[in-house]
mmCIF file of C-alpha atoms in Angstrom:
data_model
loop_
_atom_site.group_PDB
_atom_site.id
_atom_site.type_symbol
_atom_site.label_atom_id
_atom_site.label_comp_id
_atom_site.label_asym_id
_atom_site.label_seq_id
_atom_site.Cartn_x
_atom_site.Cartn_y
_atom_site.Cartn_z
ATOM 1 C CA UNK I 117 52.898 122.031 137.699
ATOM 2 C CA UNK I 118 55.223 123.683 140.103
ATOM 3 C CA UNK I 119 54.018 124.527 143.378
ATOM 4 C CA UNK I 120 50.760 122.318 142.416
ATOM 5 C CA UNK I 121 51.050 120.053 145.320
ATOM 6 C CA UNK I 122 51.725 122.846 148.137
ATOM 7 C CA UNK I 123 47.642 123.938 147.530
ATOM 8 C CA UNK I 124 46.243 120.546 147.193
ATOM 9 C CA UNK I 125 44.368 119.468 150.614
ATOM 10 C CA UNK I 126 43.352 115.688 150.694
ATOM 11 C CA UNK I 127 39.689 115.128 150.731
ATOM 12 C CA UNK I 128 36.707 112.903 149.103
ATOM 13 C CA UNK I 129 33.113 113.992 147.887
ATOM 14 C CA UNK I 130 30.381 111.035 148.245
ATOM 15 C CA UNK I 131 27.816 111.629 145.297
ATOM 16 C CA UNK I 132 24.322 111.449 145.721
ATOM 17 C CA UNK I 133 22.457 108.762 143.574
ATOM 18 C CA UNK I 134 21.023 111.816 141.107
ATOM 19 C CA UNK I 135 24.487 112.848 141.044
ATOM 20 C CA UNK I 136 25.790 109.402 139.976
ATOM 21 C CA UNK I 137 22.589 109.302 137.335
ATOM 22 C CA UNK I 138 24.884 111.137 134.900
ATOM 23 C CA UNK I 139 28.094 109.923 135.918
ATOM 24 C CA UNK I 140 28.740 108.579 132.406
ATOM 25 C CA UNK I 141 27.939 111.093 130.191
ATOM 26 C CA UNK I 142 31.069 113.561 129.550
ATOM 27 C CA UNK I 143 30.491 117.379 128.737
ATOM 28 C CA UNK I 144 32.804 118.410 126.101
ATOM 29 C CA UNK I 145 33.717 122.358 125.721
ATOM 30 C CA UNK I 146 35.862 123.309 122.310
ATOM 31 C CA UNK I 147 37.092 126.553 121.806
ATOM 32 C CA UNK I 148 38.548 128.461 118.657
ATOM 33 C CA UNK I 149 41.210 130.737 119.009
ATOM 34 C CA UNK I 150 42.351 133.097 115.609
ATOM 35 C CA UNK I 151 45.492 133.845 116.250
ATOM 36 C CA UNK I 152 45.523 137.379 114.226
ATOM 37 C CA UNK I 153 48.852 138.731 115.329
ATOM 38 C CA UNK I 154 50.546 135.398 113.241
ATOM 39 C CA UNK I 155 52.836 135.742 115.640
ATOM 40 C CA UNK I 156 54.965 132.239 116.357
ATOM 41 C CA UNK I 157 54.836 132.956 120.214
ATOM 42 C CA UNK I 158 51.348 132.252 120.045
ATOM 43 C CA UNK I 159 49.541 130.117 122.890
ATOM 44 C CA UNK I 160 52.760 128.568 123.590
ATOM 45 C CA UNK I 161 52.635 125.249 125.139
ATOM 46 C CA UNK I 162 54.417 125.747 127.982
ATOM 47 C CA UNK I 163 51.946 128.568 129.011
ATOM 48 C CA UNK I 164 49.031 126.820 128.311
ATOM 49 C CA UNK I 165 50.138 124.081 130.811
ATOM 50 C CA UNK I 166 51.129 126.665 133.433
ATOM 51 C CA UNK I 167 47.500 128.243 132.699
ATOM 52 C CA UNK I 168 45.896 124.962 133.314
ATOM 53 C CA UNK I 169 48.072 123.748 136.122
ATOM 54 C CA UNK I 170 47.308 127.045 138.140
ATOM 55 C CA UNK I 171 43.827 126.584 137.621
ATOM 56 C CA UNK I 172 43.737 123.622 139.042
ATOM 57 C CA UNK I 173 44.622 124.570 142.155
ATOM 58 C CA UNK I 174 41.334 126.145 142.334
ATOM 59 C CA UNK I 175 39.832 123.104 141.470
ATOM 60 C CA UNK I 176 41.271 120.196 142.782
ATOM 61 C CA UNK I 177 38.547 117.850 142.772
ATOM 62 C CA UNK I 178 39.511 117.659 139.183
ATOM 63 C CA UNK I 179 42.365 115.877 140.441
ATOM 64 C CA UNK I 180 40.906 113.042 142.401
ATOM 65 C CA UNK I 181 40.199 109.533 141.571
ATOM 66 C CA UNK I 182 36.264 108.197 141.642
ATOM 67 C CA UNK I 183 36.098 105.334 143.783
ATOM 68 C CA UNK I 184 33.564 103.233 145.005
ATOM 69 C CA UNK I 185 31.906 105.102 148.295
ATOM 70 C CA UNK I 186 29.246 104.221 151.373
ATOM 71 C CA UNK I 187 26.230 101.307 150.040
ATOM 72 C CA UNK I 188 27.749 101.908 146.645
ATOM 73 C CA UNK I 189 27.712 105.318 145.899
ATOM 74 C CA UNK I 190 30.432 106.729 143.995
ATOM 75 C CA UNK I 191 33.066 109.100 145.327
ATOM 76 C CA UNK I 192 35.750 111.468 144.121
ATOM 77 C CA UNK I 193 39.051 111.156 146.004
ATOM 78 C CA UNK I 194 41.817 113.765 146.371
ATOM 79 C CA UNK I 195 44.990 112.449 147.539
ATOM 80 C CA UNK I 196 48.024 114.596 146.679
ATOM 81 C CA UNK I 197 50.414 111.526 146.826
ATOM 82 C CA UNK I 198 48.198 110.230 144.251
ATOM 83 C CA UNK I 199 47.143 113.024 141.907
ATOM 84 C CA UNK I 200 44.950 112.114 138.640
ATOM 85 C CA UNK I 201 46.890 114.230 136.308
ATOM 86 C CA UNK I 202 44.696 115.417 133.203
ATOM 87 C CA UNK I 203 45.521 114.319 130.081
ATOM 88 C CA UNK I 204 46.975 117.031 127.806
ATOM 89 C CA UNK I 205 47.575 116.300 124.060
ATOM 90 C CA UNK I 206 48.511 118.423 121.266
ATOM 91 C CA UNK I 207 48.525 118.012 118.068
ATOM 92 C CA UNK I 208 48.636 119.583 114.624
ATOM 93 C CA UNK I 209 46.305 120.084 111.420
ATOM 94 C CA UNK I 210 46.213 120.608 108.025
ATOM 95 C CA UNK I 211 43.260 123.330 108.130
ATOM 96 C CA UNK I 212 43.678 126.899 108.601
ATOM 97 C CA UNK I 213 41.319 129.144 110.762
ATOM 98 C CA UNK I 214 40.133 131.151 108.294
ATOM 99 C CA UNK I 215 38.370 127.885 106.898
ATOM 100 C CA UNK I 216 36.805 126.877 110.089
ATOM 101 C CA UNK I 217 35.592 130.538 110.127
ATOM 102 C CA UNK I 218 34.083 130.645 106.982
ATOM 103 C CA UNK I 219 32.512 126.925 107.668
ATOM 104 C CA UNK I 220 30.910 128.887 110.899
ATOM 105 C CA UNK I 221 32.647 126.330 112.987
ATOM 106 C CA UNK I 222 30.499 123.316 112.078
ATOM 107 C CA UNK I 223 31.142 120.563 113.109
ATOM 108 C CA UNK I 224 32.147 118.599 110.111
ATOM 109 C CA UNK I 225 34.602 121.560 109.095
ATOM 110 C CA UNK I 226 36.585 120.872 112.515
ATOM 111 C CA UNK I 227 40.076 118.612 111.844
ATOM 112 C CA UNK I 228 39.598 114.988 112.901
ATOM 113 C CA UNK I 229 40.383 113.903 116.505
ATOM 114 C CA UNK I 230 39.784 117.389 118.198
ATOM 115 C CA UNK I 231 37.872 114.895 120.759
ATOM 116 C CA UNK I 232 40.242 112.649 122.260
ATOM 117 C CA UNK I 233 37.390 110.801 124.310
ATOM 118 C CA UNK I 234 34.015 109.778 123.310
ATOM 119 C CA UNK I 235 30.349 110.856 124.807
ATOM 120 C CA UNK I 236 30.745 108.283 127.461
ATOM 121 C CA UNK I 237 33.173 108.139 130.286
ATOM 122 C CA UNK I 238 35.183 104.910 130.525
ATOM 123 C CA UNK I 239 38.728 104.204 131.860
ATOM 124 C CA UNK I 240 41.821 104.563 129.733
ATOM 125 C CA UNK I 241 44.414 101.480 129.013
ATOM 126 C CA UNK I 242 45.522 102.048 132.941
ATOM 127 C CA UNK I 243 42.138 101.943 134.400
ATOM 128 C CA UNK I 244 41.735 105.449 134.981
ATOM 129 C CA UNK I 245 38.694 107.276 134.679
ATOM 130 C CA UNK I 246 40.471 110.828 133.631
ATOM 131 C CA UNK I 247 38.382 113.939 134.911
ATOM 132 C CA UNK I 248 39.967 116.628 132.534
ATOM 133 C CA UNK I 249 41.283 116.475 129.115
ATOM 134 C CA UNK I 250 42.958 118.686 127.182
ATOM 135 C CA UNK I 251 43.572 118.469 123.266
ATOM 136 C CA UNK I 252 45.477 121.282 122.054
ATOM 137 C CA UNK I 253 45.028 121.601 117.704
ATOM 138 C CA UNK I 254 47.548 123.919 116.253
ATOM 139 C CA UNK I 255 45.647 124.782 112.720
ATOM 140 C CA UNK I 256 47.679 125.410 109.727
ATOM 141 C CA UNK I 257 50.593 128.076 109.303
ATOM 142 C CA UNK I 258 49.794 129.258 112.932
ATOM 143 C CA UNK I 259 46.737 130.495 112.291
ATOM 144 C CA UNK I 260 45.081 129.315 115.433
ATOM 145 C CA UNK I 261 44.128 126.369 117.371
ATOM 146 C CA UNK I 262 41.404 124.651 118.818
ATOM 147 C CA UNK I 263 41.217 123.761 122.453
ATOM 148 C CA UNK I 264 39.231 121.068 123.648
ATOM 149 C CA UNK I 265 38.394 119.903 127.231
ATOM 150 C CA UNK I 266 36.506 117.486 128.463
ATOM 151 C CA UNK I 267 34.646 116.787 131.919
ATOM 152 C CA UNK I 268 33.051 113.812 132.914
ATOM 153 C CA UNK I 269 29.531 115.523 133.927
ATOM 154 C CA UNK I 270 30.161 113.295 137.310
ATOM 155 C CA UNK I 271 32.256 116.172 138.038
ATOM 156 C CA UNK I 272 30.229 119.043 137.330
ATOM 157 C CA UNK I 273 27.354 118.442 139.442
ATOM 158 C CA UNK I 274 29.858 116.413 142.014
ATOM 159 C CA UNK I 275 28.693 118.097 145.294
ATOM 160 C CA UNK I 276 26.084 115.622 146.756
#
């Protein structure tokens, strides 16, 4: 997170009413990663979060807060005294890559909780609507992980 705040420039982005049409729904991406080296440095956390924190300097608005805009449209807000950190989780599972490969990565193969929000965007306990989280699954005996993110699709077409 260092050095995060020196490229963040305040700003706000007033959605259009087709843009506010799918403001609910949230687009999910999960990734598998082998990890065929079985090396124990592997995706190390503390890269990861350096990975993600540098990319969000090239995406800030991923960082804002949606508040209520002009006539009641919806707006993203970036304030850098008032970042909307994403939500990073990790956690741990019981099943090993190589089973996820040979289940061709269905679905029902996948450990449980690799989505830590559901298909519609709501707050969290604080009130928050989050616009990125990360779940980080480290799969048994270092095989892997899975990584997933999540975007509230408010976000994706967010330009008016």
């Amino acid at each position: 997170m260092e050095g995060l705040f020196d490229f963040i420039e305040p700003g706000e982005v007033v959605l259009s009413s087709q843009d506010a049409m799918f403001s609910y729904a949230n687009h999910p991406l999960v990734h598998f990663y082998e990890n065929k080296g079985l090396g124990s440095s592997f995706m190390p956390s503390n890269m990861l979060q350096a990975s993600l924190y540098s990319a969000l300097k090239e995406f800030p608005l991923l960082l804002g807060h949606v508040r209520d805009g002009p006539g009641g449209q919806a707006k993203v807000v970036v304030d850098k005294h008032d970042l909307n950190l994403p939500e990073f989780v990790e956690s741990e599972s019981s099943i090993h890559f190589q089973s996820l490969k040979d289940a061709q990565f269905e679905w029902s193969a996948w450990p449980r909780g690799v989505a830590t929000v559901g298909p519609i965007t709501t707050p969290n306990k604080h009130g928050t609507v989050k616009l990125l989280n990360v779940h980080v699954v480290r799969l048994r005996d270092n095989s892997g992980l899975v990584l997933f993110c999540n975007i509230p699709h408010i976000i994706l077409d967010g330009f008016g």
